[in-house]
Amino acid sequence: MGRVVVGVAVSVAVVACIVAAGVVSRRVQNRGKWRRVVRVLKELEEACETSVGRLKQVVDAMAVEMHAGLASEGGSKLKMLLTFVDNLPDGNEMGTHYALDLGGTNFRVLSIQLEGNRSSILDHDVERLPIPQHLMTSTGNDLFDFIASSLKEFIDKGNDSEVLLGRERCCRVLGTSNDKKRSQHKSHSTLIIGTGTNACYLERTDAIIKCQGLLTTSGFMVVNMEWGNFWSSHLPRTSYDIDLDFDSPNPNDQGFEKMISGMYLGDVVRRVILRMSQESDIFGFGSSRLSMPFVLTTPLMAEMHEDESLDLRDVARILNDILGIPEVSLKARKLIVRICDVVTRRAARLVAAGILGILKKMGRDGTGGIAGARSRTDVNIKRTVVAVEGGLYTNYTMFREYLHEALIEILGEEIAKHIILKVTEDGSGIGAALLAASHSSN
């Protein structure tokens, strides 16, 4: 009997040891899984590092590449395209003016009413029309007949007798904001940062070396930079950026855009999550949707990044509904938020550096320009307005905050307060109409 009791006791002890060993083993395995995904995160953070020193190098590189692009065709990845827009609105324009904005799937017809005396826009009307599918593959004449007839119908509705037409030129027109007093918000450069990205600015015609002898009455011209194609070895490029570029329809082009614009940020995050899922099973045992390019859009990424619920329920919902990853632990959800933060912060800070590169080339960054030798304390700092349009900036709070933070870090608070980022709405449409008004008055 005694032996049986001892045997039972020994068996229980063995089972307990096995159970304990299993628990310890699982804990070790879990720690190992987390070490692997944390290592992936640390590598991402290091590769996306945007110290002030590095951002200043990007600022200088942008200014140098602008010079090169203005010096000769093909001298830089920056196209630095001439728009031949050399006369901007000054607030004295009057009358009703029309504009057309032709896109890939629709176009807009709009009118604005101006009363001069540096007043605000009295009124504007916009009509958005889808381009019929059969015109997508038809002739140019058919397309322009459709546009002309649509414009006539729009004008007839307004019963206006005088028609002055403008076509959009460059990415967004300078000084086109319909905010209150137009004369007080004349822009020196302008930026669109949304699904795609571009920038333009006012350049002295004598600085456009590739077109020597170019004369304008104003001495200036709007230059369309095509800055999405900017590249520099100082940009913090990761293996995910390299893979995304390789898989894209335009490899080795639009390198800057692929690091900062709304078209690509969500997919960079997706690629990081995919890498982590290959290193560990913290996101389950794989999801076919996680391997689908661009399945995670930037608006969804922003929604996860800015999820303020205690249990990060928006993160859980998007992982489940979009990426097919159910039942993710809170710890793993926090990891996702961190990935979004790293990718967004890098993008926003690079945009800030790009803006300051433009202002440096213009001599409006408080340093006296790219060749300026004066110290900042000796410079008479001018108030500079940068018009900004695009959902990535206007709708994504964290992106906007990181951009502003970087401007202050690079310039210092005293100088940064003279750089005004002014949100514009419908810059392409209203801007074109204002250009028509400006040119008609001259």
Short mmCIF file of C-alpha atoms in Angstrom, two decimals:
data_model
loop_
_atom_site.label_atom_id
_atom_site.label_comp_id
_atom_site.label_asym_id
_atom_site.label_seq_id
_atom_site.Cartn_x
_atom_site.Cartn_y
_atom_site.Cartn_z
CA MET A 1 0.00 0.00 0.00
CA GLY A 2 2.80 2.31 0.91
CA ARG A 3 4.48 1.70 -2.42
CA VAL A 4 1.29 2.61 -4.27
CA VAL A 5 1.02 5.90 -2.38
CA VAL A 6 4.64 6.69 -3.10
CA GLY A 7 4.13 5.76 -6.74
CA VAL A 8 1.15 8.04 -7.04
CA ALA A 9 3.02 10.86 -5.39
CA VAL A 10 5.95 10.40 -7.74
CA SER A 11 3.62 10.38 -10.76
CA VAL A 12 1.93 13.60 -9.62
CA ALA A 13 5.30 15.23 -9.12
CA VAL A 14 6.41 14.17 -12.59
CA VAL A 15 3.23 15.56 -14.15
CA ALA A 16 3.67 18.80 -12.24
CA CYS A 17 7.24 19.06 -13.48
CA ILE A 18 6.13 18.43 -17.06
CA VAL A 19 3.41 21.07 -16.79
CA ALA A 20 5.82 23.54 -15.23
CA ALA A 21 8.39 22.81 -17.90
CA GLY A 22 5.74 23.38 -20.56
CA VAL A 23 4.77 26.72 -19.06
CA VAL A 24 8.41 27.79 -18.86
CA SER A 25 8.97 26.61 -22.42
CA ARG A 26 6.01 28.59 -23.73
CA ARG A 27 7.20 31.68 -21.88
CA VAL A 28 10.65 31.27 -23.38
CA GLN A 29 9.14 30.80 -26.83
CA ASN A 30 6.91 33.86 -26.40
CA ARG A 31 9.89 35.92 -25.26
CA GLY A 32 11.75 34.70 -28.31
CA LYS A 33 8.87 35.69 -30.59
CA TRP A 34 8.73 39.15 -29.08
CA ARG A 35 12.48 39.56 -29.27
CA ARG A 36 12.28 38.88 -33.01
CA VAL A 37 9.47 41.36 -33.69
CA VAL A 38 11.05 43.97 -31.43
CA ARG A 39 14.28 43.53 -33.36
CA VAL A 40 12.35 44.23 -36.59
CA LEU A 41 10.87 47.36 -34.99
CA LYS A 42 14.28 48.58 -33.77
CA GLU A 43 15.75 48.08 -37.22
CA LEU A 44 12.88 50.10 -38.68
CA GLU A 45 13.36 52.91 -36.17
CA GLU A 46 17.08 53.09 -36.90
CA ALA A 47 16.59 53.04 -40.67
CA CYS A 48 13.91 55.78 -40.48
CA GLU A 49 15.98 58.00 -38.18
CA THR A 50 15.54 61.69 -39.00
CA SER A 51 17.80 63.59 -36.65
CA VAL A 52 18.05 67.34 -37.05
CA GLY A 53 21.52 66.87 -38.52
CA ARG A 54 20.22 64.52 -41.20
CA LEU A 55 17.25 66.77 -41.98
CA LYS A 56 19.59 69.72 -42.51
CA GLN A 57 21.53 67.59 -45.00
CA VAL A 58 18.26 66.95 -46.86
CA VAL A 59 17.52 70.70 -46.82
CA ASP A 60 20.89 71.44 -48.40
CA ALA A 61 20.53 68.61 -50.92
CA MET A 62 17.12 69.88 -52.04
CA ALA A 63 18.51 73.38 -52.62
CA VAL A 64 21.52 72.04 -54.52
CA GLU A 65 19.36 69.82 -56.73
CA MET A 66 17.09 72.77 -57.49
CA HIS A 67 20.12 74.72 -58.72
CA ALA A 68 21.20 71.79 -60.87
CA GLY A 69 17.73 71.37 -62.37
CA LEU A 70 17.58 75.06 -63.26
CA ALA A 71 21.06 74.96 -64.80
CA SER A 72 20.41 72.32 -67.45
CA GLU A 73 17.83 69.84 -68.68
CA GLY A 74 18.58 66.49 -67.08
CA GLY A 75 21.00 68.11 -64.64
CA SER A 76 18.96 66.81 -61.71
CA LYS A 77 16.21 64.36 -60.94
CA LEU A 78 14.18 67.48 -60.16
CA LYS A 79 12.60 68.47 -63.49
CA MET A 80 12.25 72.17 -62.55
CA LEU A 81 9.67 72.71 -65.31
CA LEU A 82 8.93 76.24 -66.50
CA THR A 83 5.23 77.13 -66.37
CA PHE A 84 5.45 80.52 -68.12
CA VAL A 85 3.21 81.85 -65.37
CA ASP A 86 4.87 85.15 -64.52
CA ASN A 87 2.00 87.33 -63.42
CA LEU A 88 0.21 86.48 -60.17
CA PRO A 89 -2.99 87.88 -58.64
CA ASP A 90 -2.52 91.02 -56.57
CA GLY A 91 -6.03 91.45 -55.17
CA ASN A 92 -7.16 94.12 -57.63
CA GLU A 93 -8.79 91.73 -60.11
CA MET A 94 -12.46 92.28 -60.93
CA GLY A 95 -15.31 90.52 -62.71
CA THR A 96 -16.45 86.95 -63.28
CA HIS A 97 -13.82 84.48 -64.40
CA TYR A 98 -13.97 80.81 -65.36
CA ALA A 99 -11.59 77.87 -65.18
CA LEU A 100 -11.42 74.23 -66.24
CA ASP A 101 -9.72 71.50 -64.22
CA LEU A 102 -9.38 68.26 -66.21
CA GLY A 103 -8.56 65.10 -64.25
CA GLY A 104 -8.24 61.43 -65.06
CA THR A 105 -11.86 60.46 -64.44
CA ASN A 106 -13.72 63.76 -64.12
CA PHE A 107 -13.34 67.44 -64.70
CA ARG A 108 -14.61 70.57 -63.04
CA VAL A 109 -15.94 73.83 -64.37
CA LEU A 110 -16.00 76.75 -61.96
CA SER A 111 -16.49 80.47 -61.82
CA ILE A 112 -15.37 83.11 -59.34
CA GLN A 113 -16.58 86.66 -58.80
CA LEU A 114 -14.08 89.35 -57.82
CA GLU A 115 -14.67 92.98 -56.92
CA GLY A 116 -11.08 94.26 -56.70
CA ASN A 117 -9.76 96.53 -53.95
CA ARG A 118 -7.86 93.60 -52.43
CA SER A 119 -11.12 92.06 -51.34
CA SER A 120 -12.01 88.44 -50.81
CA ILE A 121 -13.61 86.27 -53.46
CA LEU A 122 -17.28 87.29 -53.43
CA ASP A 123 -18.61 83.98 -54.64
CA HIS A 124 -17.59 80.87 -56.50
CA ASP A 125 -19.47 78.03 -58.09
CA VAL A 126 -18.15 74.58 -58.98
CA GLU A 127 -19.67 71.82 -61.08
CA ARG A 128 -18.05 68.38 -61.12
CA LEU A 129 -18.75 66.22 -64.14
CA PRO A 130 -17.67 62.62 -64.76
CA ILE A 131 -15.94 62.02 -68.08
CA PRO A 132 -18.08 59.53 -70.03
CA GLN A 133 -16.41 56.14 -70.36
CA HIS A 134 -16.50 56.10 -74.17
CA LEU A 135 -14.45 59.32 -74.25
CA MET A 136 -11.62 57.61 -72.36
CA THR A 137 -10.68 55.80 -75.58
CA SER A 138 -12.05 58.25 -78.12
CA THR A 139 -10.33 61.11 -79.98
CA GLY A 140 -9.12 64.36 -78.51
CA ASN A 141 -11.68 66.24 -80.58
CA ASP A 142 -14.52 64.27 -78.99
CA LEU A 143 -13.17 64.99 -75.51
CA PHE A 144 -12.81 68.72 -76.13
CA ASP A 145 -16.25 68.91 -77.73
CA PHE A 146 -17.65 67.44 -74.52
CA ILE A 147 -15.70 69.92 -72.40
CA ALA A 148 -16.82 72.87 -74.54
CA SER A 149 -20.48 71.90 -74.45
CA SER A 150 -20.33 71.34 -70.68
CA LEU A 151 -18.72 74.75 -70.23
CA LYS A 152 -21.43 76.39 -72.35
CA GLU A 153 -24.18 74.77 -70.25
CA PHE A 154 -22.43 75.94 -67.06
CA ILE A 155 -22.15 79.52 -68.33
CA ASP A 156 -25.76 79.55 -69.53
CA LYS A 157 -26.90 78.55 -66.04
CA GLY A 158 -25.15 81.58 -64.62
CA ASN A 159 -26.39 83.83 -67.45
CA ASP A 160 -23.07 85.70 -67.57
CA SER A 161 -22.14 87.68 -70.67
CA GLU A 162 -18.35 87.93 -70.28
CA VAL A 163 -16.21 84.80 -70.34
CA LEU A 164 -12.53 84.71 -69.42
CA LEU A 165 -11.00 81.25 -69.40
CA GLY A 166 -7.96 79.93 -67.60
CA ARG A 167 -6.25 76.54 -67.74
CA GLU A 168 -4.41 75.13 -64.73
CA ARG A 169 -0.66 75.32 -65.00
CA CYS A 170 1.91 73.79 -62.64
CA CYS A 171 0.86 71.63 -59.71
CA ARG A 172 -0.95 74.32 -57.70
CA VAL A 173 -1.02 78.04 -58.37
CA LEU A 174 0.76 80.43 -56.05
CA GLY A 175 -1.32 82.94 -54.15
CA THR A 176 -4.58 81.15 -54.89
CA SER A 177 -6.08 80.79 -51.45
CA ASN A 178 -9.66 82.03 -51.08
CA ASP A 179 -8.96 82.85 -47.40
CA LYS A 180 -10.44 86.31 -46.46
CA LYS A 181 -7.97 88.98 -47.65
CA ARG A 182 -6.12 87.58 -50.67
CA SER A 183 -3.43 90.24 -50.63
CA GLN A 184 -2.37 89.23 -47.14
CA HIS A 185 -1.83 85.59 -48.08
CA LYS A 186 0.25 85.79 -51.24
CA SER A 187 2.29 82.59 -51.28
CA HIS A 188 5.96 82.26 -52.10
CA SER A 189 5.79 78.53 -52.64
CA THR A 190 3.06 75.94 -52.63
CA LEU A 191 2.81 72.27 -51.90
CA ILE A 192 0.37 69.45 -52.40
CA ILE A 193 0.77 66.51 -50.07
CA GLY A 194 -1.99 63.99 -50.52
CA THR A 195 -2.18 60.78 -52.53
CA GLY A 196 0.60 62.26 -54.64
CA THR A 197 2.91 65.18 -53.95
CA ASN A 198 4.49 68.11 -55.77
CA ALA A 199 5.71 71.62 -55.15
CA CYS A 200 6.21 74.86 -57.06
CA TYR A 201 7.64 78.25 -56.19
CA LEU A 202 8.50 81.68 -57.56
CA GLU A 203 11.96 81.83 -59.15
CA ARG A 204 13.90 84.77 -60.55
CA THR A 205 14.13 84.41 -64.33
CA ASP A 206 17.84 85.31 -64.27
CA ALA A 207 18.41 82.22 -62.10
CA ILE A 208 16.95 79.89 -64.75
CA ILE A 209 20.23 79.20 -66.50
CA LYS A 210 18.86 76.55 -68.88
CA CYS A 211 16.74 79.25 -70.52
CA GLN A 212 19.20 82.12 -70.81
CA GLY A 213 17.68 85.25 -72.23
CA LEU A 214 14.22 84.38 -70.90
CA LEU A 215 12.47 87.67 -70.21
CA THR A 216 9.32 88.35 -68.22
CA THR A 217 7.76 91.66 -67.27
CA SER A 218 7.80 90.66 -63.60
CA GLY A 219 11.29 89.17 -63.54
CA PHE A 220 9.88 86.00 -61.96
CA MET A 221 8.33 82.74 -63.08
CA VAL A 222 6.53 79.92 -61.33
CA VAL A 223 8.62 76.73 -61.51
CA ASN A 224 7.02 73.32 -61.22
CA MET A 225 9.62 71.25 -59.40
CA GLU A 226 8.14 67.76 -59.80
CA TRP A 227 9.73 67.25 -56.39
CA GLY A 228 8.37 63.74 -55.99
CA ASN A 229 11.39 62.65 -58.04
CA PHE A 230 13.91 64.28 -55.67
CA TRP A 231 16.61 61.95 -54.49
CA SER A 232 19.60 62.19 -52.16
CA SER A 233 21.82 59.72 -50.35
CA HIS A 234 20.84 61.54 -47.16
CA LEU A 235 17.25 60.27 -47.35
CA PRO A 236 16.65 57.53 -44.73
CA ARG A 237 15.70 54.66 -47.04
CA THR A 238 14.73 51.26 -45.65
CA SER A 239 14.60 47.77 -47.14
CA TYR A 240 10.81 48.19 -47.30
CA ASP A 241 11.21 51.29 -49.48
CA ILE A 242 13.58 49.42 -51.76
CA ASP A 243 11.16 46.50 -52.16
CA LEU A 244 8.21 48.84 -52.73
CA ASP A 245 10.14 50.72 -55.41
CA PHE A 246 11.18 47.47 -57.10
CA ASP A 247 7.58 46.23 -57.19
CA SER A 248 6.19 49.54 -58.49
CA PRO A 249 5.37 50.30 -62.15
CA ASN A 250 8.06 53.03 -62.12
CA PRO A 251 11.16 51.68 -60.32
CA ASN A 252 13.94 54.20 -59.67
CA ASP A 253 11.54 57.11 -60.17
CA GLN A 254 9.57 59.27 -57.72
CA GLY A 255 11.80 58.15 -54.84
CA PHE A 256 10.86 61.07 -52.60
CA GLU A 257 7.16 60.64 -53.30
CA LYS A 258 7.32 56.97 -52.34
CA MET A 259 8.64 57.96 -48.90
CA ILE A 260 6.24 60.80 -48.11
CA SER A 261 2.93 60.60 -49.99
CA GLY A 262 -0.42 59.08 -49.15
CA MET A 263 -0.22 56.62 -52.02
CA TYR A 264 2.59 54.69 -50.35
CA LEU A 265 2.72 55.16 -46.55
CA GLY A 266 0.09 52.53 -45.81
CA ASP A 267 1.88 49.98 -47.96
CA VAL A 268 5.18 50.59 -46.18
CA VAL A 269 3.39 49.78 -42.91
CA ARG A 270 1.86 46.67 -44.47
CA ARG A 271 5.29 45.45 -45.54
CA VAL A 272 6.64 45.88 -42.01
CA ILE A 273 3.72 43.91 -40.54
CA LEU A 274 4.28 41.21 -43.16
CA ARG A 275 7.95 40.94 -42.19
CA MET A 276 7.00 40.62 -38.52
CA SER A 277 4.45 37.92 -39.34
CA GLN A 278 7.21 35.99 -41.09
CA GLU A 279 9.45 36.29 -38.04
CA SER A 280 6.79 35.35 -35.48
CA ASP A 281 3.21 34.14 -35.11
CA ILE A 282 2.08 37.04 -32.90
CA PHE A 283 -0.32 37.97 -35.72
CA GLY A 284 -1.54 34.42 -36.15
CA PHE A 285 -0.38 31.93 -38.73
CA GLY A 286 -0.36 34.08 -41.81
CA SER A 287 -2.93 35.98 -43.85
CA SER A 288 -3.15 36.01 -47.63
CA ARG A 289 -4.48 39.56 -47.51
CA LEU A 290 -1.33 40.75 -45.76
CA SER A 291 0.58 39.90 -48.96
CA MET A 292 -1.67 42.06 -51.16
CA PRO A 293 0.03 45.32 -52.23
CA PHE A 294 -1.81 48.50 -51.19
CA VAL A 295 -4.57 46.62 -49.36
CA LEU A 296 -3.77 48.84 -46.35
CA THR A 297 -4.45 52.41 -47.47
CA THR A 298 -2.94 55.42 -45.79
CA PRO A 299 -6.30 56.69 -44.42
CA LEU A 300 -6.72 53.30 -42.69
CA MET A 301 -3.16 53.49 -41.40
CA ALA A 302 -3.88 56.97 -40.03
CA GLU A 303 -7.02 55.67 -38.35
CA MET A 304 -4.97 53.02 -36.54
CA HIS A 305 -2.26 55.53 -35.67
CA GLU A 306 -4.73 57.94 -34.12
CA ASP A 307 -6.86 55.35 -32.33
CA GLU A 308 -7.39 56.80 -28.83
CA SER A 309 -9.51 53.98 -27.38
CA LEU A 310 -8.00 52.14 -24.39
CA ASP A 311 -8.26 48.76 -26.09
CA LEU A 312 -7.30 50.09 -29.55
CA ARG A 313 -10.50 48.71 -31.02
CA ASP A 314 -10.05 50.53 -34.34
CA VAL A 315 -6.69 48.85 -34.76
CA ALA A 316 -8.27 45.45 -34.04
CA ARG A 317 -11.11 46.11 -36.48
CA ILE A 318 -8.84 47.15 -39.34
CA LEU A 319 -6.46 44.25 -38.76
CA ASN A 320 -9.39 41.86 -38.87
CA ASP A 321 -11.49 43.40 -41.65
CA ILE A 322 -8.75 44.60 -43.99
CA LEU A 323 -5.73 42.39 -43.33
CA GLY A 324 -7.56 39.25 -42.22
CA ILE A 325 -5.74 39.09 -38.88
CA PRO A 326 -8.24 38.33 -36.08
CA GLU A 327 -7.83 38.27 -32.30
CA VAL A 328 -4.65 40.31 -32.02
CA SER A 329 -3.47 40.93 -28.47
CA LEU A 330 -3.44 44.47 -27.08
CA LYS A 331 0.34 44.26 -26.86
CA ALA A 332 0.53 43.48 -30.57
CA ARG A 333 -1.94 46.25 -31.39
CA LYS A 334 0.30 48.75 -29.62
CA LEU A 335 3.15 47.49 -31.75
CA ILE A 336 1.11 48.28 -34.88
CA VAL A 337 0.50 51.84 -33.66
CA ARG A 338 4.23 52.24 -33.13
CA ILE A 339 4.98 51.11 -36.70
CA CYS A 340 2.49 53.67 -38.04
CA ASP A 341 4.11 56.35 -35.92
CA VAL A 342 7.64 55.63 -37.17
CA VAL A 343 6.63 55.66 -40.85
CA THR A 344 4.45 58.78 -40.53
CA ARG A 345 7.01 60.72 -38.50
CA ARG A 346 9.72 60.07 -41.07
CA ALA A 347 7.46 61.20 -43.91
CA ALA A 348 6.33 64.40 -42.20
CA ARG A 349 9.86 65.40 -41.18
CA LEU A 350 11.14 64.83 -44.72
CA VAL A 351 8.37 67.06 -46.07
CA ALA A 352 9.46 69.75 -43.63
CA ALA A 353 13.05 69.43 -44.83
CA GLY A 354 11.89 69.62 -48.45
CA ILE A 355 9.93 72.81 -47.78
CA LEU A 356 12.93 74.40 -46.12
CA GLY A 357 15.12 73.34 -49.04
CA ILE A 358 12.88 75.40 -51.32
CA LEU A 359 12.95 78.37 -48.96
CA LYS A 360 16.73 78.09 -48.65
CA LYS A 361 17.04 78.28 -52.44
CA MET A 362 14.81 81.37 -52.36
CA GLY A 363 16.80 82.95 -49.52
CA ARG A 364 13.76 82.93 -47.23
CA ASP A 365 14.80 80.41 -44.57
CA GLY A 366 16.64 82.90 -42.37
CA THR A 367 20.11 81.93 -43.62
CA GLY A 368 20.37 84.28 -46.58
CA GLY A 369 20.07 81.57 -49.22
CA ILE A 370 22.18 78.64 -50.31
CA ALA A 371 25.30 80.75 -50.69
CA GLY A 372 24.55 83.09 -47.83
CA ALA A 373 27.42 83.73 -45.45
CA ARG A 374 25.61 85.84 -42.91
CA SER A 375 24.71 84.51 -39.50
CA ARG A 376 21.05 84.17 -38.68
CA THR A 377 21.21 87.03 -36.22
CA ASP A 378 22.22 89.35 -39.07
CA VAL A 379 19.39 88.36 -41.39
CA ASN A 380 16.22 90.40 -41.71
CA ILE A 381 13.76 87.52 -41.58
CA LYS A 382 10.81 87.91 -43.92
CA ARG A 383 7.36 86.51 -43.31
CA THR A 384 6.97 83.65 -45.78
CA VAL A 385 3.70 81.92 -46.67
CA VAL A 386 3.68 78.35 -47.98
CA ALA A 387 0.30 77.27 -49.38
CA VAL A 388 -0.46 73.62 -48.59
CA GLU A 389 -3.18 71.45 -50.06
CA GLY A 390 -3.93 67.73 -49.81
CA GLY A 391 -5.61 65.34 -47.41
CA LEU A 392 -2.43 63.93 -45.92
CA TYR A 393 -1.70 67.33 -44.40
CA THR A 394 -5.24 68.57 -43.76
CA ASN A 395 -6.80 65.35 -42.42
CA TYR A 396 -3.93 63.57 -40.67
CA THR A 397 -3.33 65.35 -37.36
CA MET A 398 -0.18 63.47 -36.34
CA PHE A 399 1.42 64.03 -39.75
CA ARG A 400 0.73 67.76 -39.51
CA GLU A 401 2.08 67.98 -35.95
CA TYR A 402 5.28 66.12 -36.83
CA LEU A 403 5.83 68.43 -39.82
CA HIS A 404 5.48 71.58 -37.74
CA GLU A 405 7.67 70.10 -35.00
CA ALA A 406 10.44 69.46 -37.52
CA LEU A 407 10.29 73.01 -38.88
CA ILE A 408 10.88 74.34 -35.37
CA GLU A 409 13.68 71.85 -34.67
CA ILE A 410 15.54 72.71 -37.87
CA LEU A 411 15.11 76.49 -37.82
CA GLY A 412 14.67 77.25 -34.15
CA GLU A 413 11.47 78.70 -32.75
CA GLU A 414 12.39 82.33 -33.38
CA ILE A 415 12.86 81.84 -37.12
CA ALA A 416 10.21 79.15 -37.60
CA LYS A 417 7.44 81.49 -36.46
CA HIS A 418 7.98 83.53 -39.64
CA ILE A 419 7.20 80.51 -41.86
CA ILE A 420 3.42 80.31 -42.26
CA LEU A 421 1.84 77.15 -43.66
CA LYS A 422 -1.52 78.16 -45.04
CA VAL A 423 -4.10 75.53 -45.99
CA THR A 424 -5.81 76.16 -49.34
CA GLU A 425 -8.91 74.56 -50.76
CA ASP A 426 -9.49 73.80 -54.42
CA GLY A 427 -6.24 75.50 -55.34
CA SER A 428 -6.13 73.97 -58.81
CA GLY A 429 -9.56 75.30 -59.76
CA ILE A 430 -9.77 78.65 -58.01
CA GLY A 431 -6.09 79.22 -58.71
CA ALA A 432 -6.57 78.78 -62.44
CA ALA A 433 -9.51 81.20 -62.39
CA LEU A 434 -7.43 83.75 -60.48
CA LEU A 435 -4.65 83.38 -63.02
CA ALA A 436 -7.17 84.06 -65.77
CA ALA A 437 -8.25 87.16 -63.86
CA SER A 438 -4.68 88.29 -63.33
CA HIS A 439 -3.68 87.86 -66.98
CA SER A 440 -6.85 89.43 -68.34
CA SER A 441 -6.32 92.55 -66.25
CA ASN A 442 -2.88 92.97 -67.84
#
